[in-house]
Amino acid sequence: MEHIRRERVHLFGINLFWFSLSFQTSVLLTIVVPAALLQIADAEHTMLLAHLATGGALIAMILPPLVGVWSDRMKARGHGRRPLILFGAGFNALGLMLMFSADDLRLLIVSFFLVLAGQSAATVGYEALWSDVIPRNERGKSPGYRGVSSLLGTIAGLATSGIAGPHAVIHPILFAIVAGAVITALLVNEGTATPEEAADRSAGPIIRNYRDFHSVFAARSLVAFAMTLLMTFVLYFLQDVLHVSNPSQGTAFVAALSLVGAVVTSVWMGRVADRMKKRNLVALSALPMALSAGGFAFVQQEQFILLFAVFFGLGYGAFISTDWALAIDSIPDPDRIARDLGVWGIASALPSVLAPAVGGYLLSRFAAPAAGYRALFLLAAASFLLSAAVVMRVGTRPRSPLWAVPLRLLIASVVWVYLHLAYHIEFRRRLPLRRRATLVVSNHQHDLDGMVAPAWLTFVGPWRHPVYCAASQRLFEPGFLATRLPRILRPLLYRLNAAGFFGVLGVLPIENQPLMRPISSFGHAVLQSQGNLPLDEVFTPETLRNFGLPVTARLSVLWKGRYAAAGTLVRRVSLTALREPYRTMVRMAQRSEIEEQMKTLKDRLREGGTLYLTPEGRYSLDGRVQRLRLAFGELRPLAGCVYGMTINYDPFLRNHLSLYVRIEHFPSDMNASAWLAWQRVITVSQVVAAAVLSLPEAFSEQDVSAEVQRRVQAFPASAFVASELVLSDQAVRACLKGMIRKGVVQREPSSLDPSLTRGEARELTDFPGVTDILAFLQQSLEETLEACRDKMESARPTTGLDLKDPSATARDRLS
């Protein structure tokens, strides 16, 4: 019983201030201020009221987000929301006292804006407090009480103003605001939640997605627009179309009936919202309002208008109960909830400015009043229905936006043209346009892997959704593009984070450097979670000395031009470079991050998408296919079809890099690494490199050509060889010229019979990290030939050739 009593007191305290705020807003701009203007500036009261209403709307749009930012910062520093409520209520009360004694226009204007500023500040703190203390599983029931409190406050305000008069009602308003703020501050304790209550408040899925917030914002704006259309012009509709003798009394009666209907559904719908999807209830609540607005348009008879008013109220009561709960749930960042709720308030303020102008323009376009009001009410009905459609987007996660389709095709076209101008590329096979969830895996030797494969797969289609690519987490951190683009652009790119751009293209992050990462990557992780901390608090003194970083600087200096150019974006350090507790924090966060990234990859396959993956995780530095990461084993069973894309490079045959790409169905009964090694196209440079390394110190072109011929003839029939090896003599000469040009092979000019020797230069800029390109090519060739021999019996090439037939030579298998 004591628990039930405390819960009721808690619900009373947290929802009481809604009554106070509604009590004030129901009469302030509709009764109190217009009556004061009639006494002080009768001649210009209409224009002044319009200006005050516009100014009030601007305050309601601008001030709450700013106050919300300040409130969130105070909350993060350990302060509560209640001081802001009391502070705002104090300013509100001061404004009301000045308004009561105002006898000139200037004082009335100052007091009015002071009231609005105090009300906005108190509302921001109160809404954030409500979200902080209400458990997630009660965010349907409690908004129901909120709805009742608001409706009762509106009714009480209108009734009190009718009894006391427009001037004397200021005293009850003052009492309601001060009493509501004080009682709320006394009854609601922000810091006494038990562990069980704290766990309960965090129960349920937290939506951290601005798409949901934008959808709720848009739906609220559409409802507010339609509501303002109705409230602004219903009195004139009763007068001009229905010819009611007392339109003011008729308007009040219609409003009262609507409020009665709203009270009936408010609490009931709030309770239902705890057991059903709130977005569905918000969408359903818009339907009675839309039907009522349509009834106003087509059945313009007084008795039916009253029935429509009750029906409208049923929908409105359900809306205010569930819409607020959905708005709280859709806040993307719980640590900035006051700011986002301040922004969300614009959804009500902005339509209140736009709707009267739109409605007035619409009515002016029709000569017959009945036709004009019919169009206005139909516009309101359409706005209600559109809000229902928009709110249904909440909780949905589209694989990709429609507008990104032409962007992806444009970028793929540009990349494809560039690749074919800068490199020689040969493709064999293609994917079917219509296919199930598809996983495409390839070996990983070069940066071009991640350009060639996605661009080609994009053109293969289907085009509605991107080809998803798993790429290093480093792409999604500031400064990545500065490490890849020309030096002249780097100062502009050090702080640029292109994560959003890569996301639109279908690139998905995966952490492939859990233990050794650039120092800027560790710094970014701490910066995101803990803020811009001092460097010496995060990194060890030895690490800071190695990078020449000032100990007094903060994390943001890692992306400053001077230090970024010195290597903070590329030089890798281990986790031990971090001090505790940040080392443990990053390690623990990394685990959950990798799990979430893997879940995203799996979800894309479950949705029927195409995922391109390089399961080795990093470039091969010795030419061999590396051990495949566990991700491949987890993703493979989810794909309807798996294709292997093998990519091999020829760095010497032409003046530019040559790429040979094969794509085939990935067999389920073969070792994945061995299959990727077997399917690679054997290039001229591989065979020539192996020949050069096998020959004596000095050799001639004829020696190399003969050795190449001997090796090609010995290739297993299951090997795939580049077409240039058919004309092996010409290809060998061209390849040797490329090796000589890059210093890998040298000529001996002193000899009468010019001979060749292996050069000292073994590194190529095309293959960073590879210390001996000849050994790299030789080892990749040996691995491919070994895989061919091992899989002669088990591998079944798609061409249908009999691998046991010795007459099926390697040249019959030209790729």
mmCIF file of N, CA, C and O in Angstrom, residues 715-752:
data_model
loop_
_atom_site.group_PDB
_atom_site.id
_atom_site.type_symbol
_atom_site.label_atom_id
_atom_site.label_comp_id
_atom_site.label_asym_id
_atom_site.label_seq_id
_atom_site.Cartn_x
_atom_site.Cartn_y
_atom_site.Cartn_z
ATOM 1 N N PHE A 715 52.226 -25.693 -66.015
ATOM 2 C CA PHE A 715 51.091 -25.305 -65.161
ATOM 3 C C PHE A 715 50.027 -26.405 -65.165
ATOM 4 O O PHE A 715 49.753 -27.015 -66.206
ATOM 5 N N PRO A 716 49.389 -26.644 -64.028
ATOM 6 C CA PRO A 716 48.258 -27.589 -64.000
ATOM 7 C C PRO A 716 47.129 -27.095 -64.902
ATOM 8 O O PRO A 716 46.972 -25.892 -65.133
ATOM 9 N N ALA A 717 46.367 -28.028 -65.403
ATOM 10 C CA ALA A 717 45.267 -27.655 -66.299
ATOM 11 C C ALA A 717 44.214 -26.817 -65.595
ATOM 12 O O ALA A 717 43.436 -26.113 -66.241
ATOM 13 N N SER A 718 44.179 -26.870 -64.265
ATOM 14 C CA SER A 718 43.162 -26.118 -63.528
ATOM 15 C C SER A 718 43.554 -24.677 -63.273
ATOM 16 O O SER A 718 42.796 -23.930 -62.659
ATOM 17 N N ALA A 719 44.743 -24.277 -63.727
ATOM 18 C CA ALA A 719 45.201 -22.902 -63.481
ATOM 19 C C ALA A 719 44.533 -21.940 -64.455
ATOM 20 O O ALA A 719 44.260 -22.278 -65.612
ATOM 21 N N PHE A 720 44.276 -20.750 -64.003
ATOM 22 C CA PHE A 720 43.750 -19.660 -64.831
ATOM 23 C C PHE A 720 44.894 -18.700 -65.115
ATOM 24 O O PHE A 720 45.496 -18.158 -64.186
ATOM 25 N N VAL A 721 45.188 -18.487 -66.385
ATOM 26 C CA VAL A 721 46.340 -17.654 -66.730
ATOM 27 C C VAL A 721 45.885 -16.448 -67.544
ATOM 28 O O VAL A 721 44.867 -16.491 -68.242
ATOM 29 N N ALA A 722 46.659 -15.377 -67.448
ATOM 30 C CA ALA A 722 46.344 -14.156 -68.179
ATOM 31 C C ALA A 722 46.511 -14.394 -69.669
ATOM 32 O O ALA A 722 47.386 -15.143 -70.112
ATOM 33 N N SER A 723 45.677 -13.722 -70.452
ATOM 34 C CA SER A 723 45.694 -13.934 -71.904
ATOM 35 C C SER A 723 47.018 -13.523 -72.523
ATOM 36 O O SER A 723 47.407 -14.042 -73.571
ATOM 37 N N GLU A 724 47.760 -12.583 -71.907
ATOM 38 C CA GLU A 724 49.031 -12.121 -72.482
ATOM 39 C C GLU A 724 50.086 -13.218 -72.518
ATOM 40 O O GLU A 724 51.043 -13.143 -73.301
ATOM 41 N N LEU A 725 49.908 -14.262 -71.692
ATOM 42 C CA LEU A 725 50.898 -15.335 -71.678
ATOM 43 C C LEU A 725 50.845 -16.185 -72.940
ATOM 44 O O LEU A 725 51.730 -17.001 -73.179
ATOM 45 N N VAL A 726 49.804 -16.012 -73.783
ATOM 46 C CA VAL A 726 49.754 -16.710 -75.069
ATOM 47 C C VAL A 726 50.915 -16.229 -75.942
ATOM 48 O O VAL A 726 51.569 -17.005 -76.633
ATOM 49 N N LEU A 727 51.155 -14.937 -75.906
ATOM 50 C CA LEU A 727 52.291 -14.350 -76.628
ATOM 51 C C LEU A 727 53.392 -14.092 -75.618
ATOM 52 O O LEU A 727 53.728 -12.951 -75.291
ATOM 53 N N SER A 728 53.933 -15.146 -75.075
ATOM 54 C CA SER A 728 54.811 -15.022 -73.916
ATOM 55 C C SER A 728 56.080 -14.233 -74.210
ATOM 56 O O SER A 728 56.560 -13.490 -73.361
ATOM 57 N N ASP A 729 56.659 -14.350 -75.429
ATOM 58 C CA ASP A 729 57.907 -13.630 -75.731
ATOM 59 C C ASP A 729 57.681 -12.121 -75.662
ATOM 60 O O ASP A 729 58.461 -11.392 -75.044
ATOM 61 N N GLN A 730 56.641 -11.632 -76.315
ATOM 62 C CA GLN A 730 56.341 -10.195 -76.267
ATOM 63 C C GLN A 730 56.015 -9.755 -74.854
ATOM 64 O O GLN A 730 56.437 -8.694 -74.400
ATOM 65 N N ALA A 731 55.233 -10.565 -74.155
ATOM 66 C CA ALA A 731 54.845 -10.209 -72.792
ATOM 67 C C ALA A 731 56.051 -10.176 -71.866
ATOM 68 O O ALA A 731 56.159 -9.290 -71.000
ATOM 69 N N VAL A 732 56.975 -11.133 -72.051
ATOM 70 C CA VAL A 732 58.176 -11.159 -71.209
ATOM 71 C C VAL A 732 59.014 -9.918 -71.450
ATOM 72 O O VAL A 732 59.519 -9.291 -70.503
ATOM 73 N N ARG A 733 59.206 -9.531 -72.718
ATOM 74 C CA ARG A 733 60.003 -8.331 -73.015
ATOM 75 C C ARG A 733 59.357 -7.088 -72.390
ATOM 76 O O ARG A 733 60.044 -6.243 -71.804
ATOM 77 N N ALA A 734 58.023 -6.980 -72.523
ATOM 78 C CA ALA A 734 57.336 -5.814 -71.946
ATOM 79 C C ALA A 734 57.455 -5.803 -70.427
ATOM 80 O O ALA A 734 57.648 -4.743 -69.806
ATOM 81 N N CYS A 735 57.377 -6.984 -69.837
ATOM 82 C CA CYS A 735 57.466 -7.071 -68.384
ATOM 83 C C CYS A 735 58.875 -6.723 -67.905
ATOM 84 O O CYS A 735 59.042 -6.013 -66.908
ATOM 85 N N LEU A 736 59.886 -7.207 -68.602
ATOM 86 C CA LEU A 736 61.261 -6.893 -68.219
ATOM 87 C C LEU A 736 61.538 -5.391 -68.354
ATOM 88 O O LEU A 736 62.253 -4.815 -67.524
ATOM 89 N N LYS A 737 60.989 -4.772 -69.381
ATOM 90 C CA LYS A 737 61.154 -3.316 -69.519
ATOM 91 C C LYS A 737 60.572 -2.599 -68.304
ATOM 92 O O LYS A 737 61.150 -1.639 -67.785
ATOM 93 N N GLY A 738 59.395 -3.064 -67.858
ATOM 94 C CA GLY A 738 58.797 -2.459 -66.669
ATOM 95 C C GLY A 738 59.645 -2.665 -65.434
ATOM 96 O O GLY A 738 59.798 -1.757 -64.605
ATOM 97 N N MET A 739 60.251 -3.851 -65.293
ATOM 98 C CA MET A 739 61.113 -4.109 -64.148
ATOM 99 C C MET A 739 62.369 -3.251 -64.201
ATOM 100 O O MET A 739 62.829 -2.740 -63.171
ATOM 101 N N ILE A 740 62.915 -3.094 -65.403
ATOM 102 C CA ILE A 740 64.108 -2.256 -65.543
ATOM 103 C C ILE A 740 63.765 -0.801 -65.233
ATOM 104 O O ILE A 740 64.535 -0.088 -64.567
ATOM 105 N N ARG A 741 62.609 -0.355 -65.720
ATOM 106 C CA ARG A 741 62.193 1.035 -65.491
ATOM 107 C C ARG A 741 62.039 1.333 -63.996
ATOM 108 O O ARG A 741 62.324 2.442 -63.549
ATOM 109 N N LYS A 742 61.634 0.353 -63.229
ATOM 110 C CA LYS A 742 61.428 0.576 -61.797
ATOM 111 C C LYS A 742 62.594 0.081 -60.950
ATOM 112 O O LYS A 742 62.511 0.089 -59.720
ATOM 113 N N GLY A 743 63.695 -0.328 -61.574
ATOM 114 C CA GLY A 743 64.908 -0.670 -60.852
ATOM 115 C C GLY A 743 64.922 -2.045 -60.243
ATOM 116 O O GLY A 743 65.857 -2.390 -59.518
ATOM 117 N N VAL A 744 63.890 -2.850 -60.530
ATOM 118 C CA VAL A 744 63.849 -4.198 -59.964
ATOM 119 C C VAL A 744 64.835 -5.114 -60.695
ATOM 120 O O VAL A 744 65.408 -6.029 -60.104
ATOM 121 N N VAL A 745 65.020 -4.866 -61.994
ATOM 122 C CA VAL A 745 66.014 -5.568 -62.808
ATOM 123 C C VAL A 745 66.927 -4.510 -63.416
ATOM 124 O O VAL A 745 66.463 -3.422 -63.803
ATOM 125 N N GLN A 746 68.236 -4.819 -63.527
ATOM 126 C CA GLN A 746 69.208 -3.875 -64.078
ATOM 127 C C GLN A 746 69.919 -4.489 -65.270
ATOM 128 O O GLN A 746 70.157 -5.689 -65.321
ATOM 129 N N ARG A 747 70.286 -3.620 -66.206
ATOM 130 C CA ARG A 747 71.124 -4.041 -67.345
ATOM 131 C C ARG A 747 72.582 -3.834 -66.995
ATOM 132 O O ARG A 747 72.934 -2.940 -66.232
ATOM 133 N N GLU A 748 73.449 -4.673 -67.606
ATOM 134 C CA GLU A 748 74.895 -4.532 -67.450
ATOM 135 C C GLU A 748 75.446 -3.971 -68.750
ATOM 136 O O GLU A 748 75.740 -4.701 -69.698
ATOM 137 N N PRO A 749 75.606 -2.653 -68.863
ATOM 138 C CA PRO A 749 75.983 -2.033 -70.145
ATOM 139 C C PRO A 749 77.412 -2.336 -70.569
ATOM 140 O O PRO A 749 77.754 -2.228 -71.738
ATOM 141 N N SER A 750 78.290 -2.754 -69.646
ATOM 142 C CA SER A 750 79.693 -2.990 -70.005
ATOM 143 C C SER A 750 79.889 -4.286 -70.768
ATOM 144 O O SER A 750 80.897 -4.481 -71.440
ATOM 145 N N SER A 751 78.954 -5.181 -70.686
ATOM 146 C CA SER A 751 79.092 -6.478 -71.329
ATOM 147 C C SER A 751 78.831 -6.361 -72.828
ATOM 148 O O SER A 751 77.982 -5.600 -73.266
ATOM 149 N N LEU A 752 79.649 -7.143 -73.650
ATOM 150 C CA LEU A 752 79.416 -7.159 -75.096
ATOM 151 C C LEU A 752 78.062 -7.781 -75.407
ATOM 152 O O LEU A 752 77.388 -7.404 -76.355
#
